[in-house]
Amino acid sequence: MKHTKTLAFASAALMALGLAGCSTPASAGKVGDMDISSGLYLLMQLNAYNEAAGLVEDTSADVLDQTVEDMPAADWIAEKTTENIRRYAGIRQLCAEHGVTLSEDDQTQLDTLVESQWTSYGDYYESNGIGENTFRLALEAELLAEDLLPAIYGEDGSDPVDAAELESYIQENYTDLAYFSLPLMTPSYTFATEEQQTQIEELGKKAVQRMQDGEAMETVAAETVKEAYDIMEMEYTEDAAAVQTTTVTKLGDSVAEAVTAVFETSEGGFGSVTDSTSVVVFRRDALSSPDSLTDSALRYMKQDDLDQLALAAADEMGVALDDSARKALSVKNIKE
């Protein structure tokens, strides 16, 4: 199955950050025999800085004037930058050991990503000491990491996850869902008044009760959605009341309130939850195709393990970053 590659550092690298100064060393040091260019160091530092910016107490104040996880921000960023570099080098080393290379499809995706991002941000990167080749290398490492994970932990990997354990993980963290939505916003972006929202939330609760009493979800949806459209003074069509199905997971950095409500409901049970634009009325169903979730679940399950494996590989190679070069590439030069 083809997967869209997730690029952990990309959002940080695309932040509008500036670097002052015009004299930079060619290299920031080595990991084993692998040279860490100043451009790669800067890119990894940007990632660390952006992560720190999301962890400080006051996001409107200067990041470097604050603490992150009880450390001065500059120290935290320095440690995180080193960790990012160790992970990069470790991923490269593990890929070499396991014979993991980019497929033709992966290479095409890499070319597309680099072209797209460099067209938009290339001048900016170059002005800050980050060249296109450096950007490509960092993106390439992330794509390789996506392929490395199943090479180690997949069914045919060097250290495969127990099949029963993976199946249990899927059943615990994924579920199917049937649902319909009651609008709290019109097509012209007019939001429900407090009174309208209260009325529609009550409709959702009544719909849940009707389904618990045995009425068909499609019947309840058709009548309830129409009532909600009337309350919002919207034009109703039968398509609006269609019951939809999806698979949801509680895995990830941020889980929506609606997803939390689903997993708090027993299988076969009903519920309703309000989000920013609608009241969602749902039924939690058993997974219909758990096998299709194997790759997704494996990545959630083993990503941290892969990262730790990469860090250990880098440490075994030997991390030797140059202190004088790091001072020249100071985080203090970063401007938002």
Rosetta silent file (secondary structure, phi, psi, omega in degrees, C-alpha in Angstrom):
SEQUENCE: MKHTKTLAFASAALMALGLAGCSTPASAGKVGDMDISSGLYLLMQLNAYNEAAGLVEDTSADVLDQTVEDMPAADWIAEKTTENIRRYAGIRQLCAEHGVTLSEDDQTQLDTLVESQWTSYGDYYESNGIGENTFRLALEAELLAEDLLPAIYGEDGSDPVDAAELESYIQENYTDLAYFSLPLMTPSYTFATEEQQTQIEELGKKAVQRMQDGEAMETVAAETVKEAYDIMEMEYTEDAAAVQTTTVTKLGDSVAEAVTAVFETSEGGFGSVTDSTSVVVFRRDALSSPDSLTDSALRYMKQDDLDQLALAAADEMGVALDDSARKALSVKNIKE
SCORE:     score description
SCORE:     0.000 S_00000001
   1 L     0.000  135.133 -178.519    0.000    0.000    0.000 S_00000001
   2 L   -82.591  136.582 -178.557    1.373    3.452   -0.912 S_00000001
   3 L  -121.940  141.209  170.761    1.647    5.926    1.919 S_00000001
   4 L   -73.062  129.254 -174.993    1.980    9.685    1.934 S_00000001
   5 L   -78.001  136.951  177.508    5.201   10.395    3.725 S_00000001
   6 L   -94.522  131.729 -175.555    5.038   12.422    6.878 S_00000001
   7 L  -111.823   98.087 -171.334    7.759   15.018    7.189 S_00000001
   8 L   -59.823  -33.290 -174.578    8.319   15.691   10.852 S_00000001
   9 L   -91.906   -9.930 -164.729   10.567   18.705   10.348 S_00000001
  10 H   -63.090  -42.634 -176.622    8.755   20.336    7.408 S_00000001
  11 H   -62.054  -36.111  178.448    6.395   22.642    9.309 S_00000001
  12 H   -68.831  -42.025 -176.301    9.320   24.084   11.256 S_00000001
  13 H   -66.552  -22.857 -177.895   11.461   24.512    8.183 S_00000001
  14 L   -91.975   -0.649  178.257    8.732   26.472    6.459 S_00000001
  15 L   -66.936  149.774  179.073    8.358   28.971    9.265 S_00000001
  16 L   -78.630   86.168 -179.515    9.356   32.516    8.388 S_00000001
  17 L  -117.210  143.537 -178.723   12.661   32.547   10.225 S_00000001
  18 E  -120.260  150.965  178.827   15.665   34.703    9.368 S_00000001
  19 E  -121.154  122.038  178.983   19.387   34.279   10.030 S_00000001
  20 L   -88.446  156.291  177.772   21.603   37.292   10.522 S_00000001
  21 L   101.768  156.019 -174.847   25.287   37.285    9.692 S_00000001
  22 L  -126.556   -5.238 -178.173   27.212   36.381    6.587 S_00000001
  23 L  -111.430  114.937  179.872   30.108   34.209    7.767 S_00000001
  24 L  -131.663  146.345  176.838   29.342   30.557    8.408 S_00000001
  25 L   -70.660  158.276  179.796   31.547   27.481    8.646 S_00000001
  26 L   -73.830  -31.296 -175.155   31.239   24.827    5.953 S_00000001
  27 E  -134.021  147.198  175.597   30.675   22.043    8.466 S_00000001
  28 E  -100.190    2.640 -179.852   29.182   21.734   11.933 S_00000001
  29 E   129.130 -159.533 -177.186   31.062   18.513   12.629 S_00000001
  30 E  -139.026  156.514  165.174   30.560   14.827   12.010 S_00000001
  31 E  -122.257  109.575 -169.841   28.579   11.792   13.097 S_00000001
  32 L    62.626 -128.899  176.250   30.899    8.890   12.413 S_00000001
  33 L   -94.208    4.513 -176.100   32.261    9.553    8.951 S_00000001
  34 E   -87.715  118.949  177.995   29.146   11.519    7.972 S_00000001
  35 E   -74.352  135.697  175.490   29.733   15.236    7.526 S_00000001
  36 E  -106.015  102.363 -176.985   27.066   17.526    8.992 S_00000001
  37 E   -66.796  158.868  177.951   27.022   20.611    6.811 S_00000001
  38 H   -61.789  -35.762  179.425   26.255   24.010    8.276 S_00000001
  39 H   -63.929  -41.994  177.901   23.091   24.115    6.159 S_00000001
  40 H   -65.185  -41.035  177.298   21.843   20.836    7.590 S_00000001
  41 H   -59.042  -45.245 -179.679   22.660   22.039   11.087 S_00000001
  42 H   -62.454  -40.261  179.758   20.689   25.241   10.478 S_00000001
  43 H   -64.679  -42.820  178.328   17.700   23.323    9.162 S_00000001
  44 H   -68.374  -31.547  177.018   17.672   21.023   12.189 S_00000001
  45 H   -69.463  -38.169  176.725   18.060   24.036   14.462 S_00000001
  46 H   -60.142  -41.319  178.385   15.054   25.711   12.863 S_00000001
  47 H   -61.501  -45.724  179.899   13.049   22.617   13.622 S_00000001
  48 H   -63.874  -41.788  179.510   14.172   22.649   17.248 S_00000001
  49 H   -61.655  -45.172 -178.526   13.446   26.364   17.565 S_00000001
  50 H   -64.855  -38.330  177.071    9.956   25.983   16.181 S_00000001
  51 H   -63.504  -41.952  177.872    9.225   23.081   18.533 S_00000001
  52 H   -61.973  -39.068 -179.572   10.410   25.183   21.450 S_00000001
  53 H   -60.947  -27.075  178.407    8.182   28.032   20.312 S_00000001
  54 L   -86.883   -5.946 -176.500    5.200   25.742   20.728 S_00000001
  55 L  -110.308  -13.663 -178.857    6.219   24.692   24.247 S_00000001
  56 L   -70.659  158.727 -177.027    6.984   28.012   25.933 S_00000001
  57 L   -69.500  -40.309 -177.200    4.503   29.481   28.357 S_00000001
  58 L  -115.768  100.287 -176.910    4.097   32.807   26.527 S_00000001
  59 L   -71.824  -11.743  178.927    3.963   32.321   22.767 S_00000001
  60 L   -90.104  -12.109 -178.775    3.868   36.089   22.208 S_00000001
  61 L   -96.288  168.298  179.052    7.194   36.674   23.989 S_00000001
  62 L   -61.476  125.549 -179.353   10.729   35.969   22.798 S_00000001
  63 H   -56.760  -43.638 -173.344   11.308   32.223   22.874 S_00000001
  64 H   -71.975   -9.249  176.086   14.915   32.612   23.998 S_00000001
  65 H   -91.375    3.807 -173.356   13.866   34.627   27.069 S_00000001
  66 L  -122.245 -176.861  178.269   11.844   31.690   28.385 S_00000001
  67 E  -114.251  154.096  175.193   12.251   28.112   29.541 S_00000001
  68 E  -130.453  119.241 -178.736   11.258   24.862   27.860 S_00000001
  69 L    51.814   46.968  176.350   10.703   21.815   30.042 S_00000001
  70 L    66.994   17.969  175.798   12.479   23.593   32.931 S_00000001
  71 E  -120.386  148.075  170.249   15.532   24.430   30.812 S_00000001
  72 E   -53.971  136.429 -173.056   16.610   27.785   29.358 S_00000001
  73 H   -55.074  -41.149 -178.401   15.181   27.760   25.837 S_00000001
  74 H   -62.374  -38.546  178.574   18.556   28.189   24.151 S_00000001
  75 H   -68.383  -41.423  179.581   19.932   25.142   25.990 S_00000001
  76 H   -62.063  -44.071 -179.290   16.853   23.085   25.153 S_00000001
  77 H   -64.590  -39.202  178.669   17.116   24.048   21.481 S_00000001
  78 H   -61.967  -44.432  178.919   20.810   23.169   21.415 S_00000001
  79 H   -65.786  -40.609 -179.397   20.077   19.709   22.840 S_00000001
  80 H   -67.613  -37.374  177.548   17.140   19.206   20.489 S_00000001
  81 H   -60.495  -44.980  177.675   19.226   20.254   17.502 S_00000001
  82 H   -61.513  -42.327  178.161   21.804   17.640   18.416 S_00000001
  83 H   -61.720  -42.857  179.111   19.067   15.057   18.812 S_00000001
  84 H   -61.076  -40.508  179.062   17.645   15.952   15.393 S_00000001
  85 H   -68.218  -42.140  177.220   21.083   15.542   13.822 S_00000001
  86 H   -59.441  -43.190 -179.753   21.652   12.236   15.614 S_00000001
  87 H   -63.739  -43.794  179.078   18.312   10.967   14.345 S_00000001
  88 H   -57.667  -50.382 -178.109   19.112   12.064   10.793 S_00000001
  89 H   -65.316  -40.245  179.995   22.485   10.315   10.822 S_00000001
  90 H   -64.528  -39.690  176.808   21.056    7.230   12.516 S_00000001
  91 H   -61.145  -44.802  178.626   18.293    6.907    9.936 S_00000001
  92 H   -60.167  -43.833 -178.501   20.880    7.066    7.169 S_00000001
  93 H   -66.080  -44.742 -179.377   23.010    4.435    8.877 S_00000001
  94 H   -65.205  -37.010  177.736   20.103    2.062    9.549 S_00000001
  95 H   -63.104  -40.385  178.257   18.900    2.386    5.962 S_00000001
  96 H   -63.664  -41.271 -178.635   22.360    1.395    4.750 S_00000001
  97 H   -67.762  -34.538 -176.286   22.385   -1.602    7.092 S_00000001
  98 H   -99.051    4.181  178.389   18.911   -2.770    6.031 S_00000001
  99 L    66.512   30.417 -179.128   19.304   -2.009    2.336 S_00000001
 100 L   -88.907  121.926  175.703   16.470    0.546    2.367 S_00000001
 101 L  -132.046  165.995  179.471   16.453    2.913   -0.609 S_00000001
 102 L   -74.799  136.580  173.418   13.808    5.082   -2.190 S_00000001
 103 L   -74.465  171.985  177.604   11.562    3.429   -4.744 S_00000001
 104 H   -60.674  -39.919  178.542   10.864    5.122   -8.071 S_00000001
 105 H   -64.472  -41.727  177.934    7.554    6.359   -6.672 S_00000001
 106 H   -62.254  -42.032 -179.202    9.312    7.704   -3.591 S_00000001
 107 H   -64.575  -38.913  176.448   11.894    9.452   -5.749 S_00000001
 108 H   -63.346  -41.878  178.404    9.153   11.038   -7.830 S_00000001
 109 H   -63.659  -41.635  178.301    7.464   12.213   -4.651 S_00000001
 110 H   -60.469  -47.073  179.720   10.752   13.639   -3.386 S_00000001
 111 H   -58.975  -42.269 -179.555   11.318   15.529   -6.652 S_00000001
 112 H   -64.975  -44.702 -179.897    7.799   16.931   -6.509 S_00000001
 113 H   -63.211  -45.613 -179.085    8.122   18.020   -2.895 S_00000001
 114 H   -63.398  -45.991 -179.368   11.475   19.691   -3.426 S_00000001
 115 H   -60.422  -45.135 -178.347   10.327   21.504   -6.558 S_00000001
 116 H   -63.075  -49.605 -176.550    7.130   22.693   -4.885 S_00000001
 117 H   -70.889  -36.694 -178.037    8.764   23.896   -1.686 S_00000001
 118 H   -71.839  -32.175  175.418   11.803   25.398   -3.365 S_00000001
 119 H   -60.643  -39.418 -177.369    9.654   27.344   -5.804 S_00000001
 120 H   -83.828  -36.572 -169.870    7.880   28.926   -2.847 S_00000001
 121 H  -125.675    3.634 -174.425   10.687   29.218   -0.321 S_00000001
 122 H   -57.974  -46.781  179.996   13.992   28.684   -2.141 S_00000001
 123 H   -59.248  -39.401 -178.518   15.137   32.300   -2.124 S_00000001
 124 H   -66.710  -45.649  178.612   14.392   32.506    1.557 S_00000001
 125 H   -59.941  -46.145 -177.817   16.309   29.319    2.409 S_00000001
 126 H   -61.610  -37.152  179.464   19.307   30.403    0.383 S_00000001
 127 H   -69.003  -13.974 -178.701   19.378   33.771    2.115 S_00000001
 128 L  -114.159   20.591  172.474   19.576   31.891    5.409 S_00000001
 129 L    83.212   12.482 -178.785   22.384   29.516    4.534 S_00000001
 130 L  -115.774  114.472 -178.359   20.247   26.521    3.527 S_00000001
 131 L   -88.832  167.470 -178.504   20.741   25.267   -0.009 S_00000001
 132 H   -61.861  -39.532 -178.812   18.421   23.215   -2.163 S_00000001
 133 H   -64.940  -38.441  176.395   20.578   20.106   -1.881 S_00000001
 134 H   -61.937  -44.672  179.059   20.485   20.328    1.925 S_00000001
 135 H   -60.730  -42.064  178.892   16.722   20.650    1.815 S_00000001
 136 H   -63.013  -44.363 -179.046   16.539   17.622   -0.490 S_00000001
 137 H   -60.737  -41.302 -179.634   18.758   15.529    1.781 S_00000001
 138 H   -67.224  -43.070  176.440   16.581   16.273    4.815 S_00000001
 139 H   -63.038  -41.920 -179.415   13.387   15.449    2.943 S_00000001
 140 H   -60.398  -40.896  179.662   14.969   12.294    1.569 S_00000001
 141 H   -62.518  -37.826  179.037   15.866   11.109    5.068 S_00000001
 142 H   -68.889  -38.233  176.251   12.267   11.474    6.198 S_00000001
 143 H   -65.900  -40.256  177.763   11.006    9.474    3.228 S_00000001
 144 H   -63.131  -39.074  179.401   13.601    6.811    3.942 S_00000001
 145 H   -60.209  -36.664  178.756   12.497    6.668    7.586 S_00000001
 146 H   -64.296  -35.493  179.362    8.974    5.850    6.435 S_00000001
 147 H   -82.774  -26.656  179.943   10.282    2.881    4.471 S_00000001
 148 H   -67.958  -36.952 -175.318   12.730    1.835    7.173 S_00000001
 149 H   -57.099  -52.995  177.594   10.042    1.284    9.785 S_00000001
 150 H   -67.772  -24.844  177.482    8.321   -1.672    8.065 S_00000001
 151 H   -65.915  -24.452  177.895   11.732   -3.030    7.044 S_00000001
 152 H   -98.847  -48.732 -169.784   12.442   -3.450   10.745 S_00000001
 153 H  -105.023   -6.951 -179.396    9.050   -3.911   12.413 S_00000001
 154 L   -72.193  176.441 -176.343    6.816   -5.162    9.593 S_00000001
 155 L   -54.004  -39.131 -179.352    5.731   -8.756    9.041 S_00000001
 156 L  -103.946   17.581 -176.773    8.844   -9.507    6.991 S_00000001
 157 L   -80.876  177.182 -178.932   11.109   -7.142    8.913 S_00000001
 158 L   -73.219  -24.232  178.952   14.224   -7.865   10.941 S_00000001
 159 L  -140.029   67.899 -171.088   12.338   -7.419   14.231 S_00000001
 160 L   -65.603  143.438  174.310    8.647   -7.950   13.386 S_00000001
 161 L   -69.984  140.739  177.102    5.886   -6.908   15.746 S_00000001
 162 L   -59.733  130.241 -175.193    3.871   -9.822   17.113 S_00000001
 163 H   -59.755  -41.298 -179.651    0.775  -10.184   14.928 S_00000001
 164 H   -66.269  -37.460  178.426   -1.576  -10.679   17.888 S_00000001
 165 H   -65.419  -41.928  179.186   -0.151   -7.597   19.620 S_00000001
 166 H   -66.233  -41.384  178.507   -0.650   -5.494   16.501 S_00000001
 167 H   -61.520  -42.026  178.018   -4.211   -6.766   16.060 S_00000001
 168 H   -63.986  -39.271  179.038   -5.014   -5.861   19.662 S_00000001
 169 H   -62.215  -42.334  178.845   -3.498   -2.415   19.153 S_00000001
 170 H   -63.518  -46.878 -177.839   -5.709   -1.838   16.121 S_00000001
 171 H   -63.735  -31.855 -178.656   -8.867   -2.925   17.931 S_00000001
 172 H   -77.391  -32.474 -168.702   -8.055   -0.648   20.851 S_00000001
 173 H  -111.876   -2.791  178.989   -7.184    2.456   18.882 S_00000001
 174 E  -130.430  152.520  173.910   -9.410    2.399   15.777 S_00000001
 175 E  -155.973  153.999  172.904  -13.131    2.102   15.243 S_00000001
 176 E   -86.182  157.064 -174.414  -15.685    2.457   12.483 S_00000001
 177 E  -144.908  132.753  168.572  -18.283    5.180   12.723 S_00000001
 178 E  -110.737  137.088 -174.553  -21.657    5.892   11.149 S_00000001
 179 E  -158.158  162.096  167.195  -22.847    9.473   11.550 S_00000001
 180 E  -139.737  160.297 -172.234  -24.867   12.421   10.321 S_00000001
 181 E  -120.282  140.947  175.237  -24.415   16.112   11.018 S_00000001
 182 E  -108.635  120.139 -170.248  -26.752   18.874   12.150 S_00000001
 183 E   -70.514  142.115  171.480  -25.467   22.259   10.950 S_00000001
 184 L  -118.478   11.145  179.428  -24.483   25.100   13.244 S_00000001
 185 E  -149.667  138.606  179.809  -23.274   27.278   10.367 S_00000001
 186 L   -84.549  166.251  176.568  -24.883   28.312    7.085 S_00000001
 187 L   -59.566  -21.215  178.465  -23.162   28.177    3.678 S_00000001
 188 L   -94.342   15.152  174.983  -22.650   31.945    4.013 S_00000001
 189 L    67.411   31.558  172.036  -20.744   31.400    7.297 S_00000001
 190 L   -92.502  121.928 -176.701  -23.456   32.638    9.591 S_00000001
 191 E   -86.099  153.897  178.323  -23.168   30.806   12.895 S_00000001
 192 L   -60.846  143.811  171.609  -26.091   29.613   14.963 S_00000001
 193 L   -70.903  168.803  178.514  -27.299   31.898   17.721 S_00000001
 194 H   -58.404  -40.004  179.629  -27.084   30.593   21.259 S_00000001
 195 H   -66.536  -44.548  178.796  -30.791   29.739   21.111 S_00000001
 196 H   -61.293  -42.651 -179.214  -30.450   27.957   17.765 S_00000001
 197 H   -63.320  -41.356  178.368  -27.477   25.945   18.999 S_00000001
 198 H   -61.113  -43.159 -179.967  -29.367   24.865   22.089 S_00000001
 199 H   -62.535  -42.937 -177.341  -32.318   23.752   19.950 S_00000001
 200 H   -71.674  -36.733  175.882  -30.076   21.774   17.574 S_00000001
 201 H   -63.818  -35.836  176.051  -28.151   20.141   20.402 S_00000001
 202 H   -66.467  -37.755  175.834  -31.501   19.015   21.829 S_00000001
 203 H   -59.489  -41.527  179.416  -32.382   17.569   18.426 S_00000001
 204 H   -61.794  -42.508  179.496  -29.153   15.587   18.576 S_00000001
 205 H   -65.488  -39.770  178.198  -29.981   14.190   21.995 S_00000001
 206 H   -66.437  -37.546  178.420  -33.474   13.224   20.878 S_00000001
 207 H   -62.465  -42.667  177.871  -32.032   11.539   17.803 S_00000001
 208 H   -59.810  -45.309 -179.437  -29.736    9.463   20.002 S_00000001
 209 H   -63.048  -41.727  179.220  -32.664    8.421   22.172 S_00000001
 210 H   -60.804  -41.979  179.759  -34.759    7.442   19.157 S_00000001
 211 H   -70.118  -36.162  175.349  -31.981    5.239   17.819 S_00000001
 212 H   -64.080  -28.411  178.069  -31.450    3.684   21.224 S_00000001
 213 L   -82.720   -1.645  172.375  -35.154    2.867   21.173 S_00000001
 214 L   110.463   -0.701  179.255  -34.666    0.970   17.932 S_00000001
 215 L   -73.010  148.157 -179.335  -35.459    3.404   15.123 S_00000001
 216 L   -66.586  140.383 -177.721  -33.333    3.131   11.995 S_00000001
 217 H   -61.333  -39.859 -178.808  -30.506    5.646   11.789 S_00000001
 218 H   -62.583  -39.945  179.486  -31.416    6.641    8.217 S_00000001
 219 H   -66.333  -46.876 -179.614  -34.991    7.465    9.247 S_00000001
 220 H   -63.519  -40.545 -179.456  -33.903    9.472   12.267 S_00000001
 221 H   -61.188  -47.640 -176.917  -31.264   11.298   10.213 S_00000001
 222 H   -58.174  -44.409 -177.112  -33.719   12.360    7.498 S_00000001
 223 H   -75.462  -40.244 -175.076  -36.193   13.850    9.976 S_00000001
 224 H   -72.153  -42.163 -179.801  -33.664   15.357   12.375 S_00000001
 225 H   -63.352  -39.595  178.278  -31.467   17.014    9.752 S_00000001
 226 H   -60.973  -43.564  178.970  -34.530   18.611    8.158 S_00000001
 227 H   -61.841  -40.499  179.894  -35.565   20.055   11.512 S_00000001
 228 H   -65.431  -40.614  177.556  -32.066   21.425   12.038 S_00000001
 229 H   -62.690  -38.257  177.897  -32.085   23.016    8.578 S_00000001
 230 H   -63.315  -42.282  179.511  -35.421   24.650    9.383 S_00000001
 231 H   -62.774  -39.371 -179.515  -33.997   26.068   12.606 S_00000001
 232 L   -84.553   -0.730 -179.024  -31.017   27.472   10.731 S_00000001
 233 L    56.677   46.745  178.578  -33.307   28.717    7.928 S_00000001
 234 L  -111.364  153.139  178.348  -31.347   26.749    5.349 S_00000001
 235 L   -76.340  123.731 -175.515  -32.597   25.068    2.197 S_00000001
 236 L   -93.512  138.708  170.574  -32.873   21.322    2.857 S_00000001
 237 L  -130.386  155.406 -177.553  -32.076   18.567    0.375 S_00000001
 238 H   -61.561  -31.563  179.364  -32.236   14.819    0.951 S_00000001
 239 H   -59.513  -30.118 -177.470  -28.493   14.516    0.368 S_00000001
 240 H   -63.986  -23.489 -175.880  -27.892   16.562    3.491 S_00000001
 241 H   -98.243    7.915 -178.288  -29.329   13.776    5.631 S_00000001
 242 L   -63.510  134.253  175.259  -27.215   10.957    4.207 S_00000001
 243 L   -79.426  126.368 -178.596  -25.647    8.732    6.853 S_00000001
 244 E  -107.518  158.276  178.069  -21.884    8.600    6.293 S_00000001
 245 E  -127.644  149.922  178.944  -19.318    6.070    7.447 S_00000001
 246 E  -159.286  170.722  171.888  -15.643    6.415    8.282 S_00000001
 247 E  -113.791  131.443 -178.528  -12.853    4.930   10.362 S_00000001
 248 E  -122.922  158.525  178.738  -11.436    7.060   13.171 S_00000001
 249 E  -133.869  150.252  175.149   -8.475    6.687   15.512 S_00000001
 250 L   -96.754    9.806  176.884   -7.585    8.111   18.889 S_00000001
 251 L   -86.593  152.712  178.139   -3.911    8.046   17.987 S_00000001
 252 L   125.275  168.374 -176.807   -2.046   11.225   17.127 S_00000001
 253 L   -69.265  -34.942 -179.887   -0.808   14.418   18.729 S_00000001
 254 L  -135.469  130.196 -177.761   -4.250   16.009   18.951 S_00000001
 255 L  -116.312  127.382 -177.389   -7.556   14.177   19.105 S_00000001
 256 L   -65.538  151.833  179.627  -10.807   15.974   18.360 S_00000001
 257 H   -56.939  -37.605 -179.566  -13.505   16.089   21.008 S_00000001
 258 H   -62.710  -39.734  179.301  -15.808   14.153   18.704 S_00000001
 259 H   -66.415  -41.575  177.030  -13.308   11.297   18.450 S_00000001
 260 H   -58.565  -43.113  179.703  -12.927   11.208   22.229 S_00000001
 261 H   -63.355  -37.888  179.049  -16.708   10.973   22.568 S_00000001
 262 H   -61.198  -47.427 -176.220  -16.798    8.090   20.098 S_00000001
 263 H   -74.258  -15.173  173.634  -14.259    6.045   22.046 S_00000001
 264 L   -84.354   -4.996  179.459  -16.105    6.736   25.284 S_00000001
 265 L  -101.468  135.751 -179.879  -19.153    5.062   23.687 S_00000001
 266 L   -68.511  154.845  179.839  -19.416    1.297   23.683 S_00000001
 267 L   -58.407  129.488 -176.319  -19.434   -0.552   20.366 S_00000001
 268 L    89.475   -6.381 -179.514  -22.931   -0.407   18.890 S_00000001
 269 L   -86.944  168.636 -177.037  -23.802    2.569   21.074 S_00000001
 270 E  -119.291  157.880  177.184  -24.996    6.033   20.039 S_00000001
 271 E  -166.584  173.964  174.416  -23.979    9.541   20.970 S_00000001
 272 E  -143.514  148.346 -179.303  -23.832   13.156   19.921 S_00000001
 273 E  -148.140  145.361 -179.414  -21.142   15.791   20.229 S_00000001
 274 E   -97.937  128.368  170.836  -20.872   19.460   19.272 S_00000001
 275 L  -112.657 -163.452 -172.063  -17.937   20.708   17.227 S_00000001
 276 L   -69.841  -25.599 -174.821  -17.284   24.174   15.813 S_00000001
 277 L  -126.573   -1.324 -176.401  -19.737   23.943   12.913 S_00000001
 278 E  -162.457  166.743  167.659  -22.148   21.105   13.655 S_00000001
 279 E  -105.382  120.148 -177.148  -23.677   18.642   16.050 S_00000001
 280 E   -98.087  123.136  176.713  -22.499   15.167   15.078 S_00000001
 281 E  -105.866  126.895 -169.893  -24.835   12.274   15.826 S_00000001
 282 E  -137.737  163.308  168.806  -23.063    8.930   15.612 S_00000001
 283 E  -127.843  128.357  177.054  -23.112    5.181   16.100 S_00000001
 284 E   -84.520  127.122 -177.074  -19.890    3.396   16.967 S_00000001
 285 E  -116.630  161.492  174.564  -19.432    0.267   14.856 S_00000001
 286 L   -69.245  151.580  177.816  -17.022   -2.654   14.824 S_00000001
 287 L   -63.857  128.648  179.873  -14.081   -2.389   12.448 S_00000001
 288 L   -89.079  -27.501 -178.033  -15.047   -3.794    9.076 S_00000001
 289 L  -138.287   67.472 -177.915  -11.517   -3.935    7.602 S_00000001
 290 H   -61.580  -30.115 -178.957   -8.905   -4.110   10.379 S_00000001
 291 H   -62.869  -28.986 -178.863   -6.287   -5.553    8.001 S_00000001
 292 H   -71.614  -11.302 -176.884   -6.327   -2.324    6.001 S_00000001
 293 H  -100.081    1.615 -174.749   -5.119   -0.464    9.104 S_00000001
 294 H   -56.919  -49.179 -176.998   -2.009   -2.560    9.681 S_00000001
 295 H   -64.538  -44.590  179.185    0.471   -0.117    8.127 S_00000001
 296 H   -60.953  -47.473 -178.498   -1.032    2.920    9.825 S_00000001
 297 H   -64.429  -39.684 -179.607   -1.119    1.216   13.226 S_00000001
 298 H   -60.775  -39.112 -179.269    2.418   -0.091   12.872 S_00000001
 299 H   -68.050  -43.207  175.601    3.715    3.419   12.287 S_00000001
 300 H   -63.280  -40.809 -173.340    1.959    4.813   15.340 S_00000001
 301 H   -69.036  -36.770 -169.361    3.035    1.818   17.396 S_00000001
 302 H  -117.525    3.545 -178.026    6.718    1.775   16.509 S_00000001
 303 H   -60.740  -44.596  179.516    7.702    5.319   15.480 S_00000001
 304 H   -62.666  -39.346  178.740    9.161    6.142   18.890 S_00000001
 305 H   -63.473  -40.455  178.294   11.072    2.864   18.882 S_00000001
 306 H   -63.473  -43.108  179.220   12.493    3.644   15.451 S_00000001
 307 H   -60.743  -42.885  179.417   13.584    7.093   16.591 S_00000001
 308 H   -66.177  -37.019  177.679   15.348    5.624   19.623 S_00000001
 309 H   -63.818  -40.362  178.730   16.993    3.009   17.420 S_00000001
 310 H   -66.339  -41.983  178.906   18.265    5.770   15.111 S_00000001
 311 H   -62.768  -41.465  178.832   19.634    7.789   18.033 S_00000001
 312 H   -64.821  -38.600  178.662   21.439    4.722   19.365 S_00000001
 313 H   -63.303  -40.856  178.698   22.891    4.031   15.917 S_00000001
 314 H   -65.283  -41.656  179.665   24.222    7.586   15.723 S_00000001
 315 H   -63.105  -36.855  177.806   25.774    7.329   19.173 S_00000001
 316 H   -67.077  -33.363  177.361   27.497    4.119   18.140 S_00000001
 317 H   -68.073  -33.901 -177.545   28.858    5.918   15.084 S_00000001
 318 L   103.502  113.789 -178.587   30.224    8.684   17.322 S_00000001
 319 E   -97.754  119.167 -177.741   28.819   12.216   17.505 S_00000001
 320 E  -134.268   78.845  176.355   31.477   14.916   17.104 S_00000001
 321 E   -86.627  145.645 -174.328   29.929   18.340   16.539 S_00000001
 322 L   -87.915  118.342 -176.703   32.258   21.316   16.461 S_00000001
 323 H   -61.709  -40.640 -178.780   31.662   23.777   19.312 S_00000001
 324 H   -67.322  -37.239  177.101   33.131   26.750   17.481 S_00000001
 325 H   -66.265  -40.095 -179.930   30.987   26.039   14.437 S_00000001
 326 H   -64.720  -36.383  176.454   27.904   25.748   16.601 S_00000001
 327 H   -64.045  -39.147  178.574   28.635   29.124   18.153 S_00000001
 328 H   -66.991  -27.111  179.855   28.874   30.653   14.682 S_00000001
 329 L   -99.768   34.820 -171.891   25.508   29.080   13.852 S_00000001
 330 L   -55.249  141.476  175.957   23.960   30.443   17.042 S_00000001
 331 H   -63.897  -21.071  179.573   20.233   30.171   17.610 S_00000001
 332 H   -65.270  -16.831  179.136   20.353   33.832   18.632 S_00000001
 333 H   -80.655  -10.861 -178.473   20.613   34.718   14.940 S_00000001
 334 E   -73.402  132.985  176.598   17.150   33.343   14.254 S_00000001
 335 E  -123.237  138.842  177.166   14.511   35.984   13.655 S_00000001
 336 L   -83.333    0.000    0.000   10.801   35.430   13.446 S_00000001
